[in-house]
C-alpha cells in the first residue's frame, strides 16, 4: 500500500469537509421541523433579568423579546429583578416551577456566584439548566 500523495490529501480533506457540511445541513433542516409541544405556551413567558434596566442583559432581553413573542405566539415579558449581584433574580428563577415559562438572561456573574457568596439558596448546577447562548458582550479595561 502506498501512502497518499500530496495531491490526494487536500482532495480527501475537501471531500470530508463537504460530507460534514451536508450532514450538518441535514441535521439543521430536521431541527427546524420539530414542532412545539401541544398547548405550549398557554400563558406569558417571562425573561427574568437579574440586573437593572439598561444593563447589557436587559438590552439583549428587550431586543429578542418581540421576535420571540412573534415566534411562539405568546407575550414575552422582561422582568428586572436586580440586586445582590444577580442573586435575587437568579434565585427567583431557580425557585420557580420548572414549567418552561420562566427564563433567566444572565452572564458569567450568575454562574460564578457560588464561588463568591456563602449560603446560596440555590445551586446553579442543579436548579438551573442552560438553554441557549444568544449574546457575547466583550469587556475592555482602559
mmCIF file with all atom_site columns, C-alpha atoms in Angstrom:
data_model
loop_
_atom_site.group_PDB
_atom_site.id
_atom_site.type_symbol
_atom_site.label_atom_id
_atom_site.label_alt_id
_atom_site.label_comp_id
_atom_site.label_asym_id
_atom_site.label_entity_id
_atom_site.label_seq_id
_atom_site.pdbx_PDB_ins_code
_atom_site.Cartn_x
_atom_site.Cartn_y
_atom_site.Cartn_z
_atom_site.occupancy
_atom_site.B_iso_or_equiv
_atom_site.pdbx_formal_charge
_atom_site.auth_seq_id
_atom_site.auth_comp_id
_atom_site.auth_asym_id
_atom_site.auth_atom_id
_atom_site.pdbx_PDB_model_num
ATOM 1   C CA . UNK A 1 1   ? 0.000   0.000  0.000  1.00 0.00 ? 1   UNK A CA 1
ATOM 2   C CA . UNK A 1 2   ? 1.386   3.389  -0.910 1.00 0.00 ? 2   UNK A CA 1
ATOM 3   C CA . UNK A 1 3   ? 0.870   6.463  1.228  1.00 0.00 ? 3   UNK A CA 1
ATOM 4   C CA . UNK A 1 4   ? -1.480  9.110  -0.067 1.00 0.00 ? 4   UNK A CA 1
ATOM 5   C CA . UNK A 1 5   ? 0.278   11.532 -2.321 1.00 0.00 ? 5   UNK A CA 1
ATOM 6   C CA . UNK A 1 6   ? 0.350   15.212 -1.538 1.00 0.00 ? 6   UNK A CA 1
ATOM 7   C CA . UNK A 1 7   ? -2.136  15.726 -4.367 1.00 0.00 ? 7   UNK A CA 1
ATOM 8   C CA . UNK A 1 8   ? -4.764  13.373 -2.954 1.00 0.00 ? 8   UNK A CA 1
ATOM 9   C CA . UNK A 1 9   ? -4.704  14.568 0.673  1.00 0.00 ? 9   UNK A CA 1
ATOM 10  C CA . UNK A 1 10  ? -6.234  18.011 0.003  1.00 0.00 ? 10  UNK A CA 1
ATOM 11  C CA . UNK A 1 11  ? -8.846  16.386 -2.216 1.00 0.00 ? 11  UNK A CA 1
ATOM 12  C CA . UNK A 1 12  ? -9.835  13.949 0.535  1.00 0.00 ? 12  UNK A CA 1
ATOM 13  C CA . UNK A 1 13  ? -9.903  16.775 3.097  1.00 0.00 ? 13  UNK A CA 1
ATOM 14  C CA . UNK A 1 14  ? -12.278 18.772 0.875  1.00 0.00 ? 14  UNK A CA 1
ATOM 15  C CA . UNK A 1 15  ? -14.460 15.722 0.355  1.00 0.00 ? 15  UNK A CA 1
ATOM 16  C CA . UNK A 1 16  ? -14.639 15.070 4.108  1.00 0.00 ? 16  UNK A CA 1
ATOM 17  C CA . UNK A 1 17  ? -15.470 18.729 4.782  1.00 0.00 ? 17  UNK A CA 1
ATOM 18  C CA . UNK A 1 18  ? -18.201 18.626 2.147  1.00 0.00 ? 18  UNK A CA 1
ATOM 19  C CA . UNK A 1 19  ? -19.741 15.497 3.646  1.00 0.00 ? 19  UNK A CA 1
ATOM 20  C CA . UNK A 1 20  ? -19.627 17.035 7.106  1.00 0.00 ? 20  UNK A CA 1
ATOM 21  C CA . UNK A 1 21  ? -21.275 20.210 5.797  1.00 0.00 ? 21  UNK A CA 1
ATOM 22  C CA . UNK A 1 22  ? -24.053 18.234 4.110  1.00 0.00 ? 22  UNK A CA 1
ATOM 23  C CA . UNK A 1 23  ? -24.633 16.228 7.282  1.00 0.00 ? 23  UNK A CA 1
ATOM 24  C CA . UNK A 1 24  ? -24.881 19.362 9.410  1.00 0.00 ? 24  UNK A CA 1
ATOM 25  C CA . UNK A 1 25  ? -27.242 20.972 6.907  1.00 0.00 ? 25  UNK A CA 1
ATOM 26  C CA . UNK A 1 26  ? -29.493 17.917 7.011  1.00 0.00 ? 26  UNK A CA 1
ATOM 27  C CA . UNK A 1 27  ? -29.489 17.938 10.818 1.00 0.00 ? 27  UNK A CA 1
ATOM 28  C CA . UNK A 1 28  ? -30.331 21.636 10.989 1.00 0.00 ? 28  UNK A CA 1
ATOM 29  C CA . UNK A 1 29  ? -33.163 21.173 8.490  1.00 0.00 ? 29  UNK A CA 1
ATOM 30  C CA . UNK A 1 30  ? -34.554 18.398 10.685 1.00 0.00 ? 30  UNK A CA 1
ATOM 31  C CA . UNK A 1 31  ? -34.229 20.557 13.802 1.00 0.00 ? 31  UNK A CA 1
ATOM 32  C CA . UNK A 1 32  ? -36.268 23.327 12.172 1.00 0.00 ? 32  UNK A CA 1
ATOM 33  C CA . UNK A 1 33  ? -39.170 20.972 11.505 1.00 0.00 ? 33  UNK A CA 1
ATOM 34  C CA . UNK A 1 34  ? -39.527 19.962 15.157 1.00 0.00 ? 34  UNK A CA 1
ATOM 35  C CA . UNK A 1 35  ? -42.826 21.296 16.414 1.00 0.00 ? 35  UNK A CA 1
ATOM 36  C CA . UNK A 1 36  ? -43.531 22.755 19.822 1.00 0.00 ? 36  UNK A CA 1
ATOM 37  C CA . UNK A 1 37  ? -45.481 20.636 22.320 1.00 0.00 ? 37  UNK A CA 1
ATOM 38  C CA . UNK A 1 38  ? -49.252 20.899 22.061 1.00 0.00 ? 38  UNK A CA 1
ATOM 39  C CA . UNK A 1 39  ? -50.616 23.662 24.249 1.00 0.00 ? 39  UNK A CA 1
ATOM 40  C CA . UNK A 1 40  ? -47.277 25.372 24.872 1.00 0.00 ? 40  UNK A CA 1
ATOM 41  C CA . UNK A 1 41  ? -47.166 28.206 25.648 1.00 0.00 ? 41  UNK A CA 1
ATOM 42  C CA . UNK A 1 42  ? -50.549 28.725 27.272 1.00 0.00 ? 42  UNK A CA 1
ATOM 43  C CA . UNK A 1 43  ? -49.521 31.810 29.238 1.00 0.00 ? 43  UNK A CA 1
ATOM 44  C CA . UNK A 1 44  ? -46.951 34.575 29.030 1.00 0.00 ? 44  UNK A CA 1
ATOM 45  C CA . UNK A 1 45  ? -43.261 33.712 29.130 1.00 0.00 ? 45  UNK A CA 1
ATOM 46  C CA . UNK A 1 46  ? -41.007 35.673 31.475 1.00 0.00 ? 46  UNK A CA 1
ATOM 47  C CA . UNK A 1 47  ? -37.409 36.588 30.764 1.00 0.00 ? 47  UNK A CA 1
ATOM 48  C CA . UNK A 1 48  ? -36.037 37.458 34.198 1.00 0.00 ? 48  UNK A CA 1
ATOM 49  C CA . UNK A 1 49  ? -33.059 39.799 34.078 1.00 0.00 ? 49  UNK A CA 1
ATOM 50  C CA . UNK A 1 50  ? -31.262 39.888 37.443 1.00 0.00 ? 50  UNK A CA 1
ATOM 51  C CA . UNK A 1 51  ? -29.785 43.309 36.706 1.00 0.00 ? 51  UNK A CA 1
ATOM 52  C CA . UNK A 1 52  ? -31.224 46.829 36.400 1.00 0.00 ? 52  UNK A CA 1
ATOM 53  C CA . UNK A 1 53  ? -32.847 48.236 33.283 1.00 0.00 ? 53  UNK A CA 1
ATOM 54  C CA . UNK A 1 54  ? -30.284 49.388 30.751 1.00 0.00 ? 54  UNK A CA 1
ATOM 55  C CA . UNK A 1 55  ? -27.716 46.727 31.593 1.00 0.00 ? 55  UNK A CA 1
ATOM 56  C CA . UNK A 1 56  ? -26.383 44.572 28.725 1.00 0.00 ? 56  UNK A CA 1
ATOM 57  C CA . UNK A 1 57  ? -28.510 41.512 29.664 1.00 0.00 ? 57  UNK A CA 1
ATOM 58  C CA . UNK A 1 58  ? -31.588 43.760 29.893 1.00 0.00 ? 58  UNK A CA 1
ATOM 59  C CA . UNK A 1 59  ? -30.932 45.292 26.482 1.00 0.00 ? 59  UNK A CA 1
ATOM 60  C CA . UNK A 1 60  ? -30.447 41.861 24.964 1.00 0.00 ? 60  UNK A CA 1
ATOM 61  C CA . UNK A 1 61  ? -33.673 40.563 26.528 1.00 0.00 ? 61  UNK A CA 1
ATOM 62  C CA . UNK A 1 62  ? -35.601 43.587 25.242 1.00 0.00 ? 62  UNK A CA 1
ATOM 63  C CA . UNK A 1 63  ? -34.158 43.141 21.749 1.00 0.00 ? 63  UNK A CA 1
ATOM 64  C CA . UNK A 1 64  ? -35.088 39.454 21.453 1.00 0.00 ? 64  UNK A CA 1
ATOM 65  C CA . UNK A 1 65  ? -38.451 39.537 23.265 1.00 0.00 ? 65  UNK A CA 1
ATOM 66  C CA . UNK A 1 66  ? -40.557 40.906 20.343 1.00 0.00 ? 66  UNK A CA 1
ATOM 67  C CA . UNK A 1 67  ? -39.276 38.336 17.843 1.00 0.00 ? 67  UNK A CA 1
ATOM 68  C CA . UNK A 1 68  ? -39.550 35.556 20.426 1.00 0.00 ? 68  UNK A CA 1
ATOM 69  C CA . UNK A 1 69  ? -43.125 36.639 21.134 1.00 0.00 ? 69  UNK A CA 1
ATOM 70  C CA . UNK A 1 70  ? -43.994 36.533 17.431 1.00 0.00 ? 70  UNK A CA 1
ATOM 71  C CA . UNK A 1 71  ? -42.363 33.129 17.036 1.00 0.00 ? 71  UNK A CA 1
ATOM 72  C CA . UNK A 1 72  ? -44.130 31.410 19.940 1.00 0.00 ? 72  UNK A CA 1
ATOM 73  C CA . UNK A 1 73  ? -47.408 33.318 19.652 1.00 0.00 ? 73  UNK A CA 1
ATOM 74  C CA . UNK A 1 74  ? -47.485 34.435 23.266 1.00 0.00 ? 74  UNK A CA 1
ATOM 75  C CA . UNK A 1 75  ? -46.492 37.535 25.224 1.00 0.00 ? 75  UNK A CA 1
ATOM 76  C CA . UNK A 1 76  ? -42.881 37.638 26.411 1.00 0.00 ? 76  UNK A CA 1
ATOM 77  C CA . UNK A 1 77  ? -42.322 39.869 29.441 1.00 0.00 ? 77  UNK A CA 1
ATOM 78  C CA . UNK A 1 78  ? -38.924 41.185 30.525 1.00 0.00 ? 78  UNK A CA 1
ATOM 79  C CA . UNK A 1 79  ? -38.879 41.146 34.341 1.00 0.00 ? 79  UNK A CA 1
ATOM 80  C CA . UNK A 1 80  ? -35.989 43.014 36.005 1.00 0.00 ? 80  UNK A CA 1
ATOM 81  C CA . UNK A 1 81  ? -35.199 41.659 39.477 1.00 0.00 ? 81  UNK A CA 1
ATOM 82  C CA . UNK A 1 82  ? -31.912 43.277 40.310 1.00 0.00 ? 82  UNK A CA 1
ATOM 83  C CA . UNK A 1 83  ? -29.854 43.132 43.461 1.00 0.00 ? 83  UNK A CA 1
ATOM 84  C CA . UNK A 1 84  ? -27.164 41.124 45.206 1.00 0.00 ? 84  UNK A CA 1
ATOM 85  C CA . UNK A 1 85  ? -25.067 40.925 42.030 1.00 0.00 ? 85  UNK A CA 1
ATOM 86  C CA . UNK A 1 86  ? -27.775 38.994 40.208 1.00 0.00 ? 86  UNK A CA 1
ATOM 87  C CA . UNK A 1 87  ? -28.546 36.546 43.015 1.00 0.00 ? 87  UNK A CA 1
ATOM 88  C CA . UNK A 1 88  ? -32.098 37.800 43.674 1.00 0.00 ? 88  UNK A CA 1
ATOM 89  C CA . UNK A 1 89  ? -33.324 37.287 40.118 1.00 0.00 ? 89  UNK A CA 1
ATOM 90  C CA . UNK A 1 90  ? -31.417 34.031 39.729 1.00 0.00 ? 90  UNK A CA 1
ATOM 91  C CA . UNK A 1 91  ? -32.889 32.670 42.953 1.00 0.00 ? 91  UNK A CA 1
ATOM 92  C CA . UNK A 1 92  ? -36.362 33.687 41.786 1.00 0.00 ? 92  UNK A CA 1
ATOM 93  C CA . UNK A 1 93  ? -35.997 31.651 38.580 1.00 0.00 ? 93  UNK A CA 1
ATOM 94  C CA . UNK A 1 94  ? -34.353 28.734 40.408 1.00 0.00 ? 94  UNK A CA 1
ATOM 95  C CA . UNK A 1 95  ? -37.333 28.553 42.780 1.00 0.00 ? 95  UNK A CA 1
ATOM 96  C CA . UNK A 1 96  ? -39.942 28.945 40.010 1.00 0.00 ? 96  UNK A CA 1
ATOM 97  C CA . UNK A 1 97  ? -41.934 25.986 38.802 1.00 0.00 ? 97  UNK A CA 1
ATOM 98  C CA . UNK A 1 98  ? -39.981 24.053 36.142 1.00 0.00 ? 98  UNK A CA 1
ATOM 99  C CA . UNK A 1 99  ? -42.737 24.550 33.570 1.00 0.00 ? 99  UNK A CA 1
ATOM 100 C CA . UNK A 1 100 ? -40.796 26.381 30.854 1.00 0.00 ? 100 UNK A CA 1
ATOM 101 C CA . UNK A 1 101 ? -42.348 29.792 31.456 1.00 0.00 ? 101 UNK A CA 1
ATOM 102 C CA . UNK A 1 102 ? -39.506 31.449 33.398 1.00 0.00 ? 102 UNK A CA 1
ATOM 103 C CA . UNK A 1 103 ? -36.057 32.003 31.929 1.00 0.00 ? 103 UNK A CA 1
ATOM 104 C CA . UNK A 1 104 ? -33.088 33.955 33.182 1.00 0.00 ? 104 UNK A CA 1
ATOM 105 C CA . UNK A 1 105 ? -30.991 36.204 30.980 1.00 0.00 ? 105 UNK A CA 1
ATOM 106 C CA . UNK A 1 106 ? -27.674 36.306 32.736 1.00 0.00 ? 106 UNK A CA 1
ATOM 107 C CA . UNK A 1 107 ? -23.959 36.369 32.167 1.00 0.00 ? 107 UNK A CA 1
ATOM 108 C CA . UNK A 1 108 ? -20.972 34.924 33.912 1.00 0.00 ? 108 UNK A CA 1
ATOM 109 C CA . UNK A 1 109 ? -21.776 36.663 37.210 1.00 0.00 ? 109 UNK A CA 1
ATOM 110 C CA . UNK A 1 110 ? -24.732 34.370 37.844 1.00 0.00 ? 110 UNK A CA 1
ATOM 111 C CA . UNK A 1 111 ? -22.787 31.213 37.142 1.00 0.00 ? 111 UNK A CA 1
ATOM 112 C CA . UNK A 1 112 ? -19.870 32.177 39.393 1.00 0.00 ? 112 UNK A CA 1
ATOM 113 C CA . UNK A 1 113 ? -21.914 33.477 42.332 1.00 0.00 ? 113 UNK A CA 1
ATOM 114 C CA . UNK A 1 114 ? -21.470 30.287 44.366 1.00 0.00 ? 114 UNK A CA 1
ATOM 115 C CA . UNK A 1 115 ? -17.721 30.927 44.425 1.00 0.00 ? 115 UNK A CA 1
ATOM 116 C CA . UNK A 1 116 ? -18.100 34.390 45.921 1.00 0.00 ? 116 UNK A CA 1
ATOM 117 C CA . UNK A 1 117 ? -21.136 34.007 48.183 1.00 0.00 ? 117 UNK A CA 1
ATOM 118 C CA . UNK A 1 118 ? -21.725 31.577 51.036 1.00 0.00 ? 118 UNK A CA 1
ATOM 119 C CA . UNK A 1 119 ? -25.074 30.014 51.887 1.00 0.00 ? 119 UNK A CA 1
ATOM 120 C CA . UNK A 1 120 ? -26.651 30.339 48.472 1.00 0.00 ? 120 UNK A CA 1
ATOM 121 C CA . UNK A 1 121 ? -30.309 29.297 48.471 1.00 0.00 ? 121 UNK A CA 1
ATOM 122 C CA . UNK A 1 122 ? -29.977 27.673 45.074 1.00 0.00 ? 122 UNK A CA 1
ATOM 123 C CA . UNK A 1 123 ? -27.427 25.527 43.289 1.00 0.00 ? 123 UNK A CA 1
ATOM 124 C CA . UNK A 1 124 ? -26.620 26.828 39.830 1.00 0.00 ? 124 UNK A CA 1
ATOM 125 C CA . UNK A 1 125 ? -25.634 23.371 38.579 1.00 0.00 ? 125 UNK A CA 1
ATOM 126 C CA . UNK A 1 126 ? -28.713 21.553 39.911 1.00 0.00 ? 126 UNK A CA 1
ATOM 127 C CA . UNK A 1 127 ? -31.535 24.107 39.899 1.00 0.00 ? 127 UNK A CA 1
ATOM 128 C CA . UNK A 1 128 ? -30.950 25.767 36.522 1.00 0.00 ? 128 UNK A CA 1
ATOM 129 C CA . UNK A 1 129 ? -30.381 24.418 33.037 1.00 0.00 ? 129 UNK A CA 1
ATOM 130 C CA . UNK A 1 130 ? -28.688 26.393 30.247 1.00 0.00 ? 130 UNK A CA 1
ATOM 131 C CA . UNK A 1 131 ? -30.944 26.739 27.221 1.00 0.00 ? 131 UNK A CA 1
ATOM 132 C CA . UNK A 1 132 ? -29.184 28.950 24.685 1.00 0.00 ? 132 UNK A CA 1
ATOM 133 C CA . UNK A 1 133 ? -26.274 31.342 24.383 1.00 0.00 ? 133 UNK A CA 1
ATOM 134 C CA . UNK A 1 134 ? -27.559 34.335 22.455 1.00 0.00 ? 134 UNK A CA 1
ATOM 135 C CA . UNK A 1 135 ? -25.041 37.051 23.074 1.00 0.00 ? 135 UNK A CA 1
ATOM 136 C CA . UNK A 1 136 ? -21.483 37.949 23.903 1.00 0.00 ? 136 UNK A CA 1
ATOM 137 C CA . UNK A 1 137 ? -20.525 41.243 25.481 1.00 0.00 ? 137 UNK A CA 1
ATOM 138 C CA . UNK A 1 138 ? -16.780 41.840 25.465 1.00 0.00 ? 138 UNK A CA 1
ATOM 139 C CA . UNK A 1 139 ? -15.330 43.859 28.303 1.00 0.00 ? 139 UNK A CA 1
ATOM 140 C CA . UNK A 1 140 ? -12.476 46.294 27.890 1.00 0.00 ? 140 UNK A CA 1
ATOM 141 C CA . UNK A 1 141 ? -10.274 47.673 30.665 1.00 0.00 ? 141 UNK A CA 1
ATOM 142 C CA . UNK A 1 142 ? -8.751  51.028 29.835 1.00 0.00 ? 142 UNK A CA 1
#
